[in-house]
């Protein structure tokens, strides 16, 4: 992993799902009922969720992330021929209580104690983000929890990344953006952030502009990269 030092960073802005919060934990909580289908369901749910954000953005048919998440789950359940409506409602509620990745709370405490500004920038709705942040007992940790609903379009539209810079009052070049999604990390770098790709899933680099400044396998390495 490329853990080079970053300089001149005044704020860290985190993607939520897959970066701070484990989207697999929703289906994983029902693995006893879903059996061998739980991981396939989780993978397809996540894939269609992202695809629907991009398709809606291109078609200019915006709907909020709660609807998109439900539509994606319906597609995944239908594809795997899982017809139980009770599972659908339980999975949606579990999405509001996703687990954090193990290293996240300690990493955030270190950065907060250093005086670093912290924010979330996510496709999630304000209500969805408030729920997962509250469930993780992270209230008061972030200086801002920002939803794409403020601009009415999903990542990777530049207006989304611009929201973080404008709300924090910090130039993009002095913001470190963190995402586990390669497409998000590369697009945020093209916007002008300093970017660390948290490549949790061992993805190969994207073939889009522009390459992140560093790559790590989880967020525990982040404090040392910032050199404060």
Tab-separated table of C-alpha atoms in Angstrom:
chain	number	residue	atom	x	y	z
A	1	UNK	CA	0.000	0.000	0.000
A	2	UNK	CA	1.111	3.555	-0.788
A	3	UNK	CA	1.105	5.355	2.572
A	4	UNK	CA	2.970	8.534	1.592
A	5	UNK	CA	2.784	11.591	3.833
A	6	UNK	CA	0.215	14.258	3.041
A	7	UNK	CA	0.855	17.910	3.847
A	8	UNK	CA	-1.271	20.976	4.464
A	9	UNK	CA	-4.410	19.081	5.504
A	10	UNK	CA	-6.967	20.990	7.598
A	11	UNK	CA	-9.917	18.576	7.328
A	12	UNK	CA	-10.671	14.930	6.634
A	13	UNK	CA	-13.889	14.191	4.755
A	14	UNK	CA	-15.126	10.598	4.738
A	15	UNK	CA	-17.454	8.699	2.496
A	16	UNK	CA	-19.915	6.799	4.708
A	17	UNK	CA	-20.964	3.445	3.258
A	18	UNK	CA	-18.078	1.025	2.825
A	19	UNK	CA	-15.614	3.523	4.287
A	20	UNK	CA	-16.823	4.189	7.838
A	21	UNK	CA	-19.840	1.862	7.922
A	22	UNK	CA	-19.936	-1.779	6.841
A	23	UNK	CA	-22.794	-2.176	4.351
A	24	UNK	CA	-22.389	-5.964	4.571
A	25	UNK	CA	-23.478	-5.909	8.203
A	26	UNK	CA	-27.175	-5.497	7.274
A	27	UNK	CA	-27.493	-8.780	5.369
A	28	UNK	CA	-24.869	-10.338	7.628
A	29	UNK	CA	-27.138	-9.844	10.638
A	30	UNK	CA	-29.662	-12.187	8.977
A	31	UNK	CA	-27.232	-14.788	7.706
A	32	UNK	CA	-28.901	-17.533	9.762
A	33	UNK	CA	-32.146	-16.904	7.867
A	34	UNK	CA	-30.640	-16.088	4.486
A	35	UNK	CA	-28.165	-18.957	4.581
A	36	UNK	CA	-25.684	-19.087	1.725
A	37	UNK	CA	-27.551	-16.281	-0.041
A	38	UNK	CA	-26.616	-13.577	2.456
A	39	UNK	CA	-23.351	-12.479	0.802
A	40	UNK	CA	-24.754	-12.735	-2.714
A	41	UNK	CA	-27.700	-10.636	-1.613
A	42	UNK	CA	-25.442	-8.034	-0.001
A	43	UNK	CA	-23.174	-7.832	-3.048
A	44	UNK	CA	-26.046	-7.456	-5.517
A	45	UNK	CA	-27.874	-4.980	-3.270
A	46	UNK	CA	-24.785	-2.772	-3.130
A	47	UNK	CA	-24.060	-3.065	-6.855
A	48	UNK	CA	-27.590	-2.081	-7.888
A	49	UNK	CA	-27.699	0.698	-5.281
A	50	UNK	CA	-24.676	2.356	-6.892
A	51	UNK	CA	-25.869	1.671	-10.430
A	52	UNK	CA	-29.203	3.315	-9.695
A	53	UNK	CA	-27.509	6.465	-8.382
A	54	UNK	CA	-25.494	6.764	-11.590
A	55	UNK	CA	-28.451	5.978	-13.856
A	56	UNK	CA	-30.713	8.432	-12.066
A	57	UNK	CA	-28.017	11.094	-12.269
A	58	UNK	CA	-27.515	10.620	-15.994
A	59	UNK	CA	-31.255	10.556	-16.672
A	60	UNK	CA	-31.920	13.479	-14.289
A	61	UNK	CA	-34.486	11.378	-12.429
A	62	UNK	CA	-33.309	12.026	-8.887
A	63	UNK	CA	-34.798	10.138	-5.951
A	64	UNK	CA	-33.296	10.106	-2.490
A	65	UNK	CA	-30.971	7.363	-1.290
A	66	UNK	CA	-33.592	5.692	0.899
A	67	UNK	CA	-35.750	5.027	-2.166
A	68	UNK	CA	-32.725	3.987	-4.223
A	69	UNK	CA	-31.622	1.602	-1.462
A	70	UNK	CA	-35.096	0.062	-1.306
A	71	UNK	CA	-35.329	-0.267	-5.086
A	72	UNK	CA	-31.923	-1.962	-5.183
A	73	UNK	CA	-32.924	-4.357	-2.415
A	74	UNK	CA	-36.141	-5.239	-4.246
A	75	UNK	CA	-34.109	-6.042	-7.362
A	76	UNK	CA	-31.682	-8.215	-5.385
A	77	UNK	CA	-34.448	-10.095	-3.570
A	78	UNK	CA	-36.283	-10.730	-6.846
A	79	UNK	CA	-33.107	-11.878	-8.598
A	80	UNK	CA	-32.336	-14.381	-5.824
A	81	UNK	CA	-36.033	-15.366	-5.598
A	82	UNK	CA	-36.309	-14.425	-1.946
A	83	UNK	CA	-39.994	-13.605	-1.555
A	84	UNK	CA	-40.353	-12.878	2.158
A	85	UNK	CA	-41.607	-9.314	2.658
A	86	UNK	CA	-40.681	-9.414	6.353
A	87	UNK	CA	-37.008	-9.817	5.390
A	88	UNK	CA	-37.223	-6.778	3.141
A	89	UNK	CA	-38.437	-4.505	5.926
A	90	UNK	CA	-35.942	-5.876	8.430
A	91	UNK	CA	-33.036	-5.409	6.027
A	92	UNK	CA	-34.036	-1.812	5.381
A	93	UNK	CA	-34.132	-1.108	9.106
A	94	UNK	CA	-30.774	-2.821	9.579
A	95	UNK	CA	-29.324	-0.452	6.982
A	96	UNK	CA	-29.959	2.343	9.482
A	97	UNK	CA	-27.843	0.528	12.082
A	98	UNK	CA	-24.798	-0.554	10.123
A	99	UNK	CA	-21.677	-1.497	12.065
A	100	UNK	CA	-18.609	0.699	11.875
A	101	UNK	CA	-15.422	-0.959	10.698
A	102	UNK	CA	-13.331	-1.964	13.733
A	103	UNK	CA	-10.639	0.714	13.448
A	104	UNK	CA	-12.997	3.635	12.847
A	105	UNK	CA	-13.819	4.904	16.381
A	106	UNK	CA	-10.184	4.994	17.556
A	107	UNK	CA	-8.984	6.612	14.314
A	108	UNK	CA	-11.605	9.352	14.593
A	109	UNK	CA	-10.691	10.009	18.226
A	110	UNK	CA	-7.019	10.463	17.313
A	111	UNK	CA	-7.821	12.957	14.568
A	112	UNK	CA	-10.368	14.797	16.710
A	113	UNK	CA	-7.851	15.133	19.551
A	114	UNK	CA	-5.388	16.671	17.113
A	115	UNK	CA	-7.888	19.375	16.224
A	116	UNK	CA	-8.561	18.074	12.719
A	117	UNK	CA	-11.913	19.059	11.232
A	118	UNK	CA	-13.935	15.963	10.368
A	119	UNK	CA	-16.906	15.519	8.050
A	120	UNK	CA	-18.970	12.906	6.249
A	121	UNK	CA	-19.913	13.423	2.598
A	122	UNK	CA	-22.370	10.782	1.483
A	123	UNK	CA	-25.105	9.753	-0.913
A	124	UNK	CA	-27.207	8.947	2.159
A	125	UNK	CA	-30.152	11.089	3.175
A	126	UNK	CA	-29.812	13.275	6.281
A	127	UNK	CA	-32.082	10.885	8.201
A	128	UNK	CA	-30.098	7.808	7.132
A	129	UNK	CA	-26.811	9.424	8.116
A	130	UNK	CA	-28.151	10.638	11.456
A	131	UNK	CA	-29.289	7.084	12.194
A	132	UNK	CA	-25.971	5.351	11.479
A	133	UNK	CA	-23.922	8.057	13.207
A	134	UNK	CA	-26.165	7.862	16.261
A	135	UNK	CA	-26.139	4.065	16.340
A	136	UNK	CA	-22.328	4.174	16.323
A	137	UNK	CA	-22.297	6.728	19.191
A	138	UNK	CA	-20.387	9.182	16.978
A	139	UNK	CA	-22.581	12.223	17.647
A	140	UNK	CA	-20.444	15.303	18.140
A	141	UNK	CA	-17.427	13.803	16.388
A	142	UNK	CA	-18.079	15.393	12.995
A	143	UNK	CA	-18.045	19.086	12.213
A	144	UNK	CA	-20.462	18.406	9.353
A	145	UNK	CA	-22.508	15.462	8.078
A	146	UNK	CA	-23.250	16.302	4.467
A	147	UNK	CA	-25.803	14.654	2.199
A	148	UNK	CA	-26.037	14.882	-1.575
A	149	UNK	CA	-29.666	15.905	-1.032
A	150	UNK	CA	-28.346	19.456	-0.576
A	151	UNK	CA	-27.380	19.533	-4.261
A	152	UNK	CA	-29.880	17.018	-5.675
A	153	UNK	CA	-27.415	14.817	-7.539
A	154	UNK	CA	-25.249	11.837	-6.601
A	155	UNK	CA	-21.511	11.306	-6.603
A	156	UNK	CA	-19.368	11.639	-8.617
A	157	UNK	CA	-20.912	14.936	-9.748
A	158	UNK	CA	-18.496	17.775	-8.921
A	159	UNK	CA	-21.275	19.653	-7.123
A	160	UNK	CA	-21.211	16.978	-4.420
A	161	UNK	CA	-17.495	17.373	-3.740
A	162	UNK	CA	-17.856	21.144	-3.887
A	163	UNK	CA	-20.403	20.913	-1.082
A	164	UNK	CA	-17.717	19.771	1.367
A	165	UNK	CA	-15.333	22.585	0.515
A	166	UNK	CA	-18.019	25.255	0.686
A	167	UNK	CA	-19.600	24.058	3.928
A	168	UNK	CA	-16.277	23.639	5.720
A	169	UNK	CA	-14.858	26.855	4.284
A	170	UNK	CA	-11.637	25.081	3.314
A	171	UNK	CA	-9.935	24.957	-0.077
A	172	UNK	CA	-10.179	21.512	-1.748
A	173	UNK	CA	-6.381	21.198	-1.786
A	174	UNK	CA	-6.371	21.325	2.033
A	175	UNK	CA	-8.996	18.596	2.426
A	176	UNK	CA	-8.135	14.904	2.633
A	177	UNK	CA	-10.987	12.855	1.163
A	178	UNK	CA	-11.341	9.191	2.115
A	179	UNK	CA	-13.367	6.571	0.262
A	180	UNK	CA	-13.290	2.801	-0.140
A	181	UNK	CA	-14.882	3.158	-3.577
A	182	UNK	CA	-12.262	3.490	-6.268
A	183	UNK	CA	-14.542	5.474	-8.574
A	184	UNK	CA	-15.275	7.902	-5.716
A	185	UNK	CA	-11.623	8.288	-4.726
A	186	UNK	CA	-10.468	8.908	-8.296
A	187	UNK	CA	-13.306	11.358	-8.977
A	188	UNK	CA	-12.639	13.272	-5.757
A	189	UNK	CA	-8.987	13.633	-6.772
A	190	UNK	CA	-10.033	14.932	-10.181
A	191	UNK	CA	-12.146	17.525	-8.351
A	192	UNK	CA	-9.103	18.808	-6.463
A	193	UNK	CA	-8.994	17.129	-3.046
A	194	UNK	CA	-5.997	15.351	-1.642
A	195	UNK	CA	-7.290	11.777	-1.600
A	196	UNK	CA	-6.492	8.565	0.225
A	197	UNK	CA	-8.166	5.494	-1.213
A	198	UNK	CA	-9.127	3.095	1.580
A	199	UNK	CA	-9.023	0.021	-0.622
A	200	UNK	CA	-10.686	-2.404	1.776
A	201	UNK	CA	-11.798	-4.778	-0.960
A	202	UNK	CA	-8.561	-5.205	-2.925
A	203	UNK	CA	-9.852	-3.499	-6.052
A	204	UNK	CA	-7.610	-2.728	-9.003
A	205	UNK	CA	-7.143	0.964	-9.874
A	206	UNK	CA	-9.780	2.664	-11.977
A	207	UNK	CA	-9.029	3.843	-15.510
A	208	UNK	CA	-10.456	7.327	-14.991
A	209	UNK	CA	-8.851	10.629	-14.009
A	210	UNK	CA	-7.138	11.039	-11.589
A	211	UNK	CA	-5.064	8.795	-9.299
A	212	UNK	CA	-5.402	9.236	-5.511
A	213	UNK	CA	-2.448	10.507	-3.496
A	214	UNK	CA	-2.235	7.384	-1.362
A	215	UNK	CA	-3.770	3.955	-0.818
A	216	UNK	CA	-4.361	2.061	2.435
A	217	UNK	CA	-6.177	-1.162	3.326
A	218	UNK	CA	-8.043	0.324	6.293
A	219	UNK	CA	-8.306	3.648	8.088
A	220	UNK	CA	-5.939	2.814	10.953
A	221	UNK	CA	-3.023	4.074	8.847
A	222	UNK	CA	-4.555	7.497	8.228
A	223	UNK	CA	-3.323	9.444	11.290
A	224	UNK	CA	0.322	8.648	10.546
A	225	UNK	CA	-0.102	9.811	6.951
A	226	UNK	CA	-1.263	13.253	8.043
A	227	UNK	CA	1.867	13.942	10.090
A	228	UNK	CA	0.291	16.050	12.807
